Amino acid sequence: DAGITQSPRYKITETGRQVTLMCHQTWSHSYMFWYRQDLGHGLRLIYYSAAADITDKGEVPDGYVVSRSKTENFPLTLESATRSQTSVYFCASRGTGQGGGEKLFFGSGTQLSVL
Amino acid sequence: GQSLEQPSEVTAVEGAIVQINCTYQTSGFYGLSWYQQHDGGAPTFLSYNALDGLEETGRFSSFLSRSDSYGYLLLQELQMKDSASYFCAVSTMDSNYQLIWGAGTKLIIKP
């Protein structure tokens, strides 16, 4: 089925461990994004990618690494997880909305708890 | 810096009309978007305004005034399923056109 999927849906890990969150989209959208959502902060951009092999930092990139070897995949890695990285993570891709404006399509999210 | 302000919570009655305001302070403004998010769900796109004026999509309308750095989302004929959080987000040239998000407005609908 066409869409954007994230895995896992839930993840519990310990501080200092490496964790990778997966994101896959079937629309061949050029742009893909990783956001984190914490209470009272809305969505904050971690990293984004304009195309395969092109990535750029967002608002809160520290402690995260991304790669995009293929257009459809955009994994996010926490190199050494910390408790402050406990959050809900959303992957998104960009299509075209009405009037030619931006329209983001979001995955279902990954709820990550770092103990 | 760049910032967006929207009310944290709004309460309305089923069948009524409600307006959720969003004011922003940005440089290089490009457009204003609105997203809906139900509890435990993902944000979904509602509307986008790049020019001044009102955009209507069914029961939802969105307005933008670039000179006032202000926009709003108008929801008519409220239904219980409209209970959700609503986020405004701006794209600017300074942010390389990536979205900057408000903290969200929780809409509570009473029967």
PDB file of C-alpha atoms in Angstrom:
ATOM      1  CA  ASP A   1       0.000   0.000   0.000  1.00  0.00           C
ATOM      2  CA  ALA A   2       1.153   3.518  -0.756  1.00  0.00           C
ATOM      3  CA  GLY A   3       2.043   5.625   2.219  1.00  0.00           C
ATOM      4  CA  ILE A   4       4.619   6.394   4.831  1.00  0.00           C
ATOM      5  CA  THR A   5       5.393   3.866   7.522  1.00  0.00           C
ATOM      6  CA  GLN A   6       7.479   4.023  10.650  1.00  0.00           C
ATOM      7  CA  SER A   7       8.879   1.257  12.801  1.00  0.00           C
ATOM      8  CA  PRO A   8       8.875   0.360  15.565  1.00  0.00           C
ATOM      9  CA  ARG A   9       5.657   1.851  16.931  1.00  0.00           C
ATOM     10  CA  TYR A  10       6.955   1.649  20.497  1.00  0.00           C
ATOM     11  CA  LYS A  11      10.518   1.302  21.768  1.00  0.00           C
ATOM     12  CA  ILE A  12      11.992   1.123  25.238  1.00  0.00           C
ATOM     13  CA  THR A  13      15.751   1.369  25.596  1.00  0.00           C
ATOM     14  CA  GLU A  14      18.395   2.247  28.151  1.00  0.00           C
ATOM     15  CA  THR A  15      20.667   5.242  28.340  1.00  0.00           C
ATOM     16  CA  GLY A  16      23.816   4.858  26.279  1.00  0.00           C
ATOM     17  CA  ARG A  17      22.352   2.408  23.793  1.00  0.00           C
ATOM     18  CA  GLN A  18      22.154   3.038  20.079  1.00  0.00           C
ATOM     19  CA  VAL A  19      18.657   3.077  18.621  1.00  0.00           C
ATOM     20  CA  THR A  20      17.530   3.319  15.012  1.00  0.00           C
ATOM     21  CA  LEU A  21      14.058   4.403  13.987  1.00  0.00           C
ATOM     22  CA  MET A  22      12.972   3.449  10.500  1.00  0.00           C
ATOM     23  CA  CYS A  23      10.926   5.412   7.981  1.00  0.00           C
ATOM     24  CA  HIS A  24       9.792   4.267   4.539  1.00  0.00           C
ATOM     25  CA  GLN A  25       7.654   6.085   1.965  1.00  0.00           C
ATOM     26  CA  THR A  26       6.242   4.798  -1.299  1.00  0.00           C
ATOM     27  CA  TRP A  27       5.404   8.069  -3.053  1.00  0.00           C
ATOM     28  CA  SER A  28       8.959   8.899  -4.197  1.00  0.00           C
ATOM     29  CA  HIS A  29       8.677  12.265  -2.459  1.00  0.00           C
ATOM     30  CA  SER A  30      11.938  14.169  -2.594  1.00  0.00           C
ATOM     31  CA  TYR A  31      11.738  15.672   0.872  1.00  0.00           C
ATOM     32  CA  MET A  32      11.662  13.679   4.076  1.00  0.00           C
ATOM     33  CA  PHE A  33      11.732  14.910   7.670  1.00  0.00           C
ATOM     34  CA  TRP A  34      12.212  13.747  11.228  1.00  0.00           C
ATOM     35  CA  TYR A  35      10.389  15.570  14.022  1.00  0.00           C
ATOM     36  CA  ARG A  36      10.134  15.031  17.721  1.00  0.00           C
ATOM     37  CA  GLN A  37       7.059  16.008  19.674  1.00  0.00           C
ATOM     38  CA  ASP A  38       7.108  16.796  23.358  1.00  0.00           C
ATOM     39  CA  LEU A  39       4.300  18.229  25.469  1.00  0.00           C
ATOM     40  CA  GLY A  40       4.137  22.004  25.134  1.00  0.00           C
ATOM     41  CA  HIS A  41       6.647  22.183  22.295  1.00  0.00           C
ATOM     42  CA  GLY A  42       4.689  21.255  19.249  1.00  0.00           C
ATOM     43  CA  LEU A  43       6.865  19.605  16.628  1.00  0.00           C
ATOM     44  CA  ARG A  44      10.573  20.296  16.403  1.00  0.00           C
ATOM     45  CA  LEU A  45      12.569  19.452  13.325  1.00  0.00           C
ATOM     46  CA  ILE A  46      15.559  17.186  13.918  1.00  0.00           C
ATOM     47  CA  TYR A  47      16.863  16.562  10.391  1.00  0.00           C
ATOM     48  CA  TYR A  48      15.528  16.722   6.899  1.00  0.00           C
ATOM     49  CA  SER A  49      16.559  15.496   3.496  1.00  0.00           C
ATOM     50  CA  ALA A  50      15.937  17.088   0.114  1.00  0.00           C
ATOM     51  CA  ALA A  51      16.927  13.993  -1.881  1.00  0.00           C
ATOM     52  CA  ALA A  52      19.002  10.837  -1.615  1.00  0.00           C
ATOM     53  CA  ASP A  53      22.434  11.581  -0.132  1.00  0.00           C
ATOM     54  CA  ILE A  54      21.392  15.148   0.802  1.00  0.00           C
ATOM     55  CA  THR A  55      20.608  15.811   4.456  1.00  0.00           C
ATOM     56  CA  ASP A  56      20.542  18.917   6.604  1.00  0.00           C
ATOM     57  CA  LYS A  57      20.175  19.786  10.264  1.00  0.00           C
ATOM     58  CA  GLY A  58      16.970  21.108  11.700  1.00  0.00           C
ATOM     59  CA  GLU A  59      16.292  22.851  14.975  1.00  0.00           C
ATOM     60  CA  VAL A  60      17.415  20.078  17.384  1.00  0.00           C
ATOM     61  CA  PRO A  61      19.961  17.789  15.657  1.00  0.00           C
ATOM     62  CA  ASP A  62      22.349  17.089  18.544  1.00  0.00           C
ATOM     63  CA  GLY A  63      22.597  13.404  19.459  1.00  0.00           C
ATOM     64  CA  TYR A  64      20.982  12.232  16.214  1.00  0.00           C
ATOM     65  CA  VAL A  65      22.334  10.906  12.935  1.00  0.00           C
ATOM     66  CA  VAL A  66      20.476  10.366   9.658  1.00  0.00           C
ATOM     67  CA  SER A  67      21.241   8.833   6.304  1.00  0.00           C
ATOM     68  CA  ARG A  68      19.409   8.606   3.015  1.00  0.00           C
ATOM     69  CA  SER A  69      20.981   6.200   0.607  1.00  0.00           C
ATOM     70  CA  LYS A  70      17.655   5.547  -1.136  1.00  0.00           C
ATOM     71  CA  THR A  71      14.812   7.982  -1.830  1.00  0.00           C
ATOM     72  CA  GLU A  72      12.260   5.858   0.003  1.00  0.00           C
ATOM     73  CA  ASN A  73      14.128   5.324   3.276  1.00  0.00           C
ATOM     74  CA  PHE A  74      15.198   7.824   5.908  1.00  0.00           C
ATOM     75  CA  PRO A  75      16.385   6.164   9.140  1.00  0.00           C
ATOM     76  CA  LEU A  76      17.088   8.144  12.294  1.00  0.00           C
ATOM     77  CA  THR A  77      19.741   6.915  14.717  1.00  0.00           C
ATOM     78  CA  LEU A  78      20.271   7.944  18.298  1.00  0.00           C
ATOM     79  CA  GLU A  79      23.951   7.221  18.755  1.00  0.00           C
ATOM     80  CA  SER A  80      23.906   7.062  22.564  1.00  0.00           C
ATOM     81  CA  ALA A  81      20.396   7.501  23.898  1.00  0.00           C
ATOM     82  CA  THR A  82      19.738   9.886  26.772  1.00  0.00           C
ATOM     83  CA  ARG A  83      16.622  10.353  28.906  1.00  0.00           C
ATOM     84  CA  SER A  84      16.042  13.748  27.308  1.00  0.00           C
ATOM     85  CA  GLN A  85      15.457  11.928  24.030  1.00  0.00           C
ATOM     86  CA  THR A  86      12.344  10.273  25.407  1.00  0.00           C
ATOM     87  CA  SER A  87       9.712  11.582  23.024  1.00  0.00           C
ATOM     88  CA  VAL A  88       7.366  10.760  20.177  1.00  0.00           C
ATOM     89  CA  TYR A  89       9.164  10.776  16.839  1.00  0.00           C
ATOM     90  CA  PHE A  90       7.395  11.457  13.576  1.00  0.00           C
ATOM     91  CA  CYS A  91       8.709  10.935  10.106  1.00  0.00           C
ATOM     92  CA  ALA A  92       7.127  12.923   7.278  1.00  0.00           C
ATOM     93  CA  SER A  93       7.426  13.405   3.553  1.00  0.00           C
ATOM     94  CA  ARG A  94       6.375  16.305   1.438  1.00  0.00           C
ATOM     95  CA  GLY A  95       3.883  16.309  -1.342  1.00  0.00           C
ATOM     96  CA  THR A  96       1.866  19.131  -2.897  1.00  0.00           C
ATOM     97  CA  GLY A  97      -1.292  20.469  -1.325  1.00  0.00           C
ATOM     98  CA  GLN A  98      -4.015  22.741  -2.621  1.00  0.00           C
ATOM     99  CA  GLY A  99      -2.821  25.936  -4.240  1.00  0.00           C
ATOM    100  CA  GLY A 100       0.570  24.398  -4.741  1.00  0.00           C
ATOM    101  CA  GLY A 101       1.449  24.834  -1.074  1.00  0.00           C
ATOM    102  CA  GLU A 102       3.362  22.485   1.175  1.00  0.00           C
ATOM    103  CA  LYS A 103       1.603  19.423   2.512  1.00  0.00           C
ATOM    104  CA  LEU A 104       3.387  17.059   4.841  1.00  0.00           C
ATOM    105  CA  PHE A 105       2.348  13.428   5.141  1.00  0.00           C
ATOM    106  CA  PHE A 106       3.204  11.921   8.504  1.00  0.00           C
ATOM    107  CA  GLY A 107       3.909   8.395   9.618  1.00  0.00           C
ATOM    108  CA  SER A 108       2.115   6.993  12.668  1.00  0.00           C
ATOM    109  CA  GLY A 109       4.992   7.884  14.979  1.00  0.00           C
ATOM    110  CA  THR A 110       7.393   6.032  17.249  1.00  0.00           C
ATOM    111  CA  GLN A 111       6.989   6.415  20.979  1.00  0.00           C
ATOM    112  CA  LEU A 112      10.493   6.124  22.419  1.00  0.00           C
ATOM    113  CA  SER A 113      11.241   5.766  26.118  1.00  0.00           C
ATOM    114  CA  VAL A 114      14.812   5.965  27.351  1.00  0.00           C
ATOM    115  CA  LEU A 115      15.219   4.577  30.864  1.00  0.00           C
TER     116      LEU A 115
ATOM    117  CA  GLY B   1      14.132  34.822  16.585  1.00  0.00           C
ATOM    118  CA  GLN B   2      11.083  33.252  15.032  1.00  0.00           C
ATOM    119  CA  SER B   3       8.011  32.454  17.071  1.00  0.00           C
ATOM    120  CA  LEU B   4       4.357  31.514  16.762  1.00  0.00           C
ATOM    121  CA  GLU B   5       1.613  32.030  19.317  1.00  0.00           C
ATOM    122  CA  GLN B   6      -1.679  30.230  19.512  1.00  0.00           C
ATOM    123  CA  PRO B   7      -4.005  29.623  22.466  1.00  0.00           C
ATOM    124  CA  SER B   8      -3.248  26.477  24.418  1.00  0.00           C
ATOM    125  CA  GLU B   9      -6.879  25.454  24.750  1.00  0.00           C
ATOM    126  CA  VAL B  10     -10.252  26.420  23.321  1.00  0.00           C
ATOM    127  CA  THR B  11     -13.654  25.079  24.367  1.00  0.00           C
ATOM    128  CA  ALA B  12     -16.759  25.135  22.182  1.00  0.00           C
ATOM    129  CA  VAL B  13     -20.170  23.504  21.904  1.00  0.00           C
ATOM    130  CA  GLU B  14     -21.161  20.910  19.335  1.00  0.00           C
ATOM    131  CA  GLY B  15     -22.744  22.567  16.310  1.00  0.00           C
ATOM    132  CA  ALA B  16     -21.146  25.942  17.014  1.00  0.00           C
ATOM    133  CA  ILE B  17     -18.365  27.852  15.240  1.00  0.00           C
ATOM    134  CA  VAL B  18     -14.895  28.281  16.687  1.00  0.00           C
ATOM    135  CA  GLN B  19     -11.895  30.322  15.602  1.00  0.00           C
ATOM    136  CA  ILE B  20      -8.309  29.406  16.499  1.00  0.00           C
ATOM    137  CA  ASN B  21      -5.878  32.272  16.115  1.00  0.00           C
ATOM    138  CA  CYS B  22      -2.201  32.191  15.258  1.00  0.00           C
ATOM    139  CA  THR B  23       0.184  35.115  15.347  1.00  0.00           C
ATOM    140  CA  TYR B  24       3.735  34.844  14.176  1.00  0.00           C
ATOM    141  CA  GLN B  25       6.989  36.735  14.297  1.00  0.00           C
ATOM    142  CA  THR B  26       9.267  35.630  11.500  1.00  0.00           C
ATOM    143  CA  SER B  27      11.438  37.028   8.796  1.00  0.00           C
ATOM    144  CA  GLY B  28      11.124  35.945   5.221  1.00  0.00           C
ATOM    145  CA  PHE B  29       7.568  34.644   5.683  1.00  0.00           C
ATOM    146  CA  TYR B  30       6.400  32.347   2.918  1.00  0.00           C
ATOM    147  CA  GLY B  31       3.215  30.569   4.023  1.00  0.00           C
ATOM    148  CA  LEU B  32       1.003  29.447   6.911  1.00  0.00           C
ATOM    149  CA  SER B  33      -0.217  25.881   7.313  1.00  0.00           C
ATOM    150  CA  TRP B  34      -2.704  24.230   9.652  1.00  0.00           C
ATOM    151  CA  TYR B  35      -2.629  20.648  10.867  1.00  0.00           C
ATOM    152  CA  GLN B  36      -4.988  18.567  12.978  1.00  0.00           C
ATOM    153  CA  GLN B  37      -3.808  15.940  15.419  1.00  0.00           C
ATOM    154  CA  HIS B  38      -6.032  13.602  17.397  1.00  0.00           C
ATOM    155  CA  ASP B  39      -4.722  12.194  20.669  1.00  0.00           C
ATOM    156  CA  GLY B  40      -2.275   9.378  19.941  1.00  0.00           C
ATOM    157  CA  GLY B  41      -2.355  10.083  16.224  1.00  0.00           C
ATOM    158  CA  ALA B  42      -0.215  11.772  13.621  1.00  0.00           C
ATOM    159  CA  PRO B  43      -0.700  15.333  12.365  1.00  0.00           C
ATOM    160  CA  THR B  44      -2.789  15.620   9.214  1.00  0.00           C
ATOM    161  CA  PHE B  45      -2.787  18.543   6.824  1.00  0.00           C
ATOM    162  CA  LEU B  46      -5.803  20.872   6.820  1.00  0.00           C
ATOM    163  CA  SER B  47      -4.907  23.984   4.850  1.00  0.00           C
ATOM    164  CA  TYR B  48      -2.247  26.287   3.503  1.00  0.00           C
ATOM    165  CA  ASN B  49      -2.272  30.046   2.913  1.00  0.00           C
ATOM    166  CA  ALA B  50       0.436  31.940   1.096  1.00  0.00           C
ATOM    167  CA  LEU B  51      -1.659  34.958   0.094  1.00  0.00           C
ATOM    168  CA  ASP B  52      -3.960  37.201   2.103  1.00  0.00           C
ATOM    169  CA  GLY B  53      -7.532  36.093   2.353  1.00  0.00           C
ATOM    170  CA  LEU B  54      -9.778  33.207   3.184  1.00  0.00           C
ATOM    171  CA  GLU B  55      -9.417  29.625   1.944  1.00  0.00           C
ATOM    172  CA  GLU B  56     -12.426  27.370   2.410  1.00  0.00           C
ATOM    173  CA  THR B  57     -12.452  23.590   2.504  1.00  0.00           C
ATOM    174  CA  GLY B  58     -15.790  22.208   3.582  1.00  0.00           C
ATOM    175  CA  ARG B  59     -16.458  23.037   7.225  1.00  0.00           C
ATOM    176  CA  PHE B  60     -12.942  24.376   7.702  1.00  0.00           C
ATOM    177  CA  SER B  61     -11.639  27.752   6.547  1.00  0.00           C
ATOM    178  CA  SER B  62      -8.262  29.377   7.021  1.00  0.00           C
ATOM    179  CA  PHE B  63      -7.438  33.071   6.861  1.00  0.00           C
ATOM    180  CA  LEU B  64      -4.175  34.934   6.483  1.00  0.00           C
ATOM    181  CA  SER B  65      -3.197  38.574   6.867  1.00  0.00           C
ATOM    182  CA  ARG B  66       0.458  38.986   5.982  1.00  0.00           C
ATOM    183  CA  SER B  67       0.515  42.650   7.014  1.00  0.00           C
ATOM    184  CA  ASP B  68      -0.715  41.734  10.507  1.00  0.00           C
ATOM    185  CA  SER B  69       1.376  38.528  10.779  1.00  0.00           C
ATOM    186  CA  TYR B  70      -1.836  36.793  11.734  1.00  0.00           C
ATOM    187  CA  GLY B  71      -3.956  33.908  10.652  1.00  0.00           C
ATOM    188  CA  TYR B  72      -6.817  31.843  11.950  1.00  0.00           C
ATOM    189  CA  LEU B  73      -8.541  28.541  11.436  1.00  0.00           C
ATOM    190  CA  LEU B  74     -12.327  28.607  11.456  1.00  0.00           C
ATOM    191  CA  LEU B  75     -14.275  25.441  12.161  1.00  0.00           C
ATOM    192  CA  GLN B  76     -18.012  25.486  11.510  1.00  0.00           C
ATOM    193  CA  GLU B  77     -20.797  23.087  12.518  1.00  0.00           C
ATOM    194  CA  LEU B  78     -18.546  21.548  15.115  1.00  0.00           C
ATOM    195  CA  GLN B  79     -18.730  17.795  15.567  1.00  0.00           C
ATOM    196  CA  MET B  80     -17.408  15.716  18.445  1.00  0.00           C
ATOM    197  CA  LYS B  81     -14.830  14.207  16.083  1.00  0.00           C
ATOM    198  CA  ASP B  82     -13.282  17.683  15.707  1.00  0.00           C
ATOM    199  CA  SER B  83     -11.947  17.355  19.261  1.00  0.00           C
ATOM    200  CA  ALA B  84      -8.214  17.403  18.612  1.00  0.00           C
ATOM    201  CA  SER B  85      -5.145  19.607  18.741  1.00  0.00           C
ATOM    202  CA  TYR B  86      -4.654  22.121  15.968  1.00  0.00           C
ATOM    203  CA  PHE B  87      -1.233  23.391  14.983  1.00  0.00           C
ATOM    204  CA  CYS B  88      -0.287  26.383  12.928  1.00  0.00           C
ATOM    205  CA  ALA B  89       3.077  26.259  11.196  1.00  0.00           C
ATOM    206  CA  VAL B  90       4.932  28.794   9.089  1.00  0.00           C
ATOM    207  CA  SER B  91       7.454  28.297   6.336  1.00  0.00           C
ATOM    208  CA  THR B  92      10.022  31.011   5.831  1.00  0.00           C
ATOM    209  CA  MET B  93      12.908  31.689   3.531  1.00  0.00           C
ATOM    210  CA  ASP B  94      15.153  31.968   6.587  1.00  0.00           C
ATOM    211  CA  SER B  95      14.277  28.430   7.670  1.00  0.00           C
ATOM    212  CA  ASN B  96      14.980  27.208   4.148  1.00  0.00           C
ATOM    213  CA  TYR B  97      11.221  26.814   3.729  1.00  0.00           C
ATOM    214  CA  GLN B  98      10.992  24.186   6.439  1.00  0.00           C
ATOM    215  CA  LEU B  99       8.052  24.431   8.806  1.00  0.00           C
ATOM    216  CA  ILE B 100       8.262  26.134  12.195  1.00  0.00           C
ATOM    217  CA  TRP B 101       5.442  24.913  14.428  1.00  0.00           C
ATOM    218  CA  GLY B 102       3.303  26.499  17.072  1.00  0.00           C
ATOM    219  CA  ALA B 103       2.758  24.641  20.357  1.00  0.00           C
ATOM    220  CA  GLY B 104      -0.781  23.666  19.372  1.00  0.00           C
ATOM    221  CA  THR B 105      -4.327  24.466  20.493  1.00  0.00           C
ATOM    222  CA  LYS B 106      -6.346  21.754  22.164  1.00  0.00           C
ATOM    223  CA  LEU B 107      -9.975  22.044  21.045  1.00  0.00           C
ATOM    224  CA  ILE B 108     -12.475  20.656  23.533  1.00  0.00           C
ATOM    225  CA  ILE B 109     -15.996  20.187  22.254  1.00  0.00           C
ATOM    226  CA  LYS B 110     -18.898  19.815  24.650  1.00  0.00           C
ATOM    227  CA  PRO B 111     -22.233  18.264  23.685  1.00  0.00           C
TER     228      PRO B 111
END
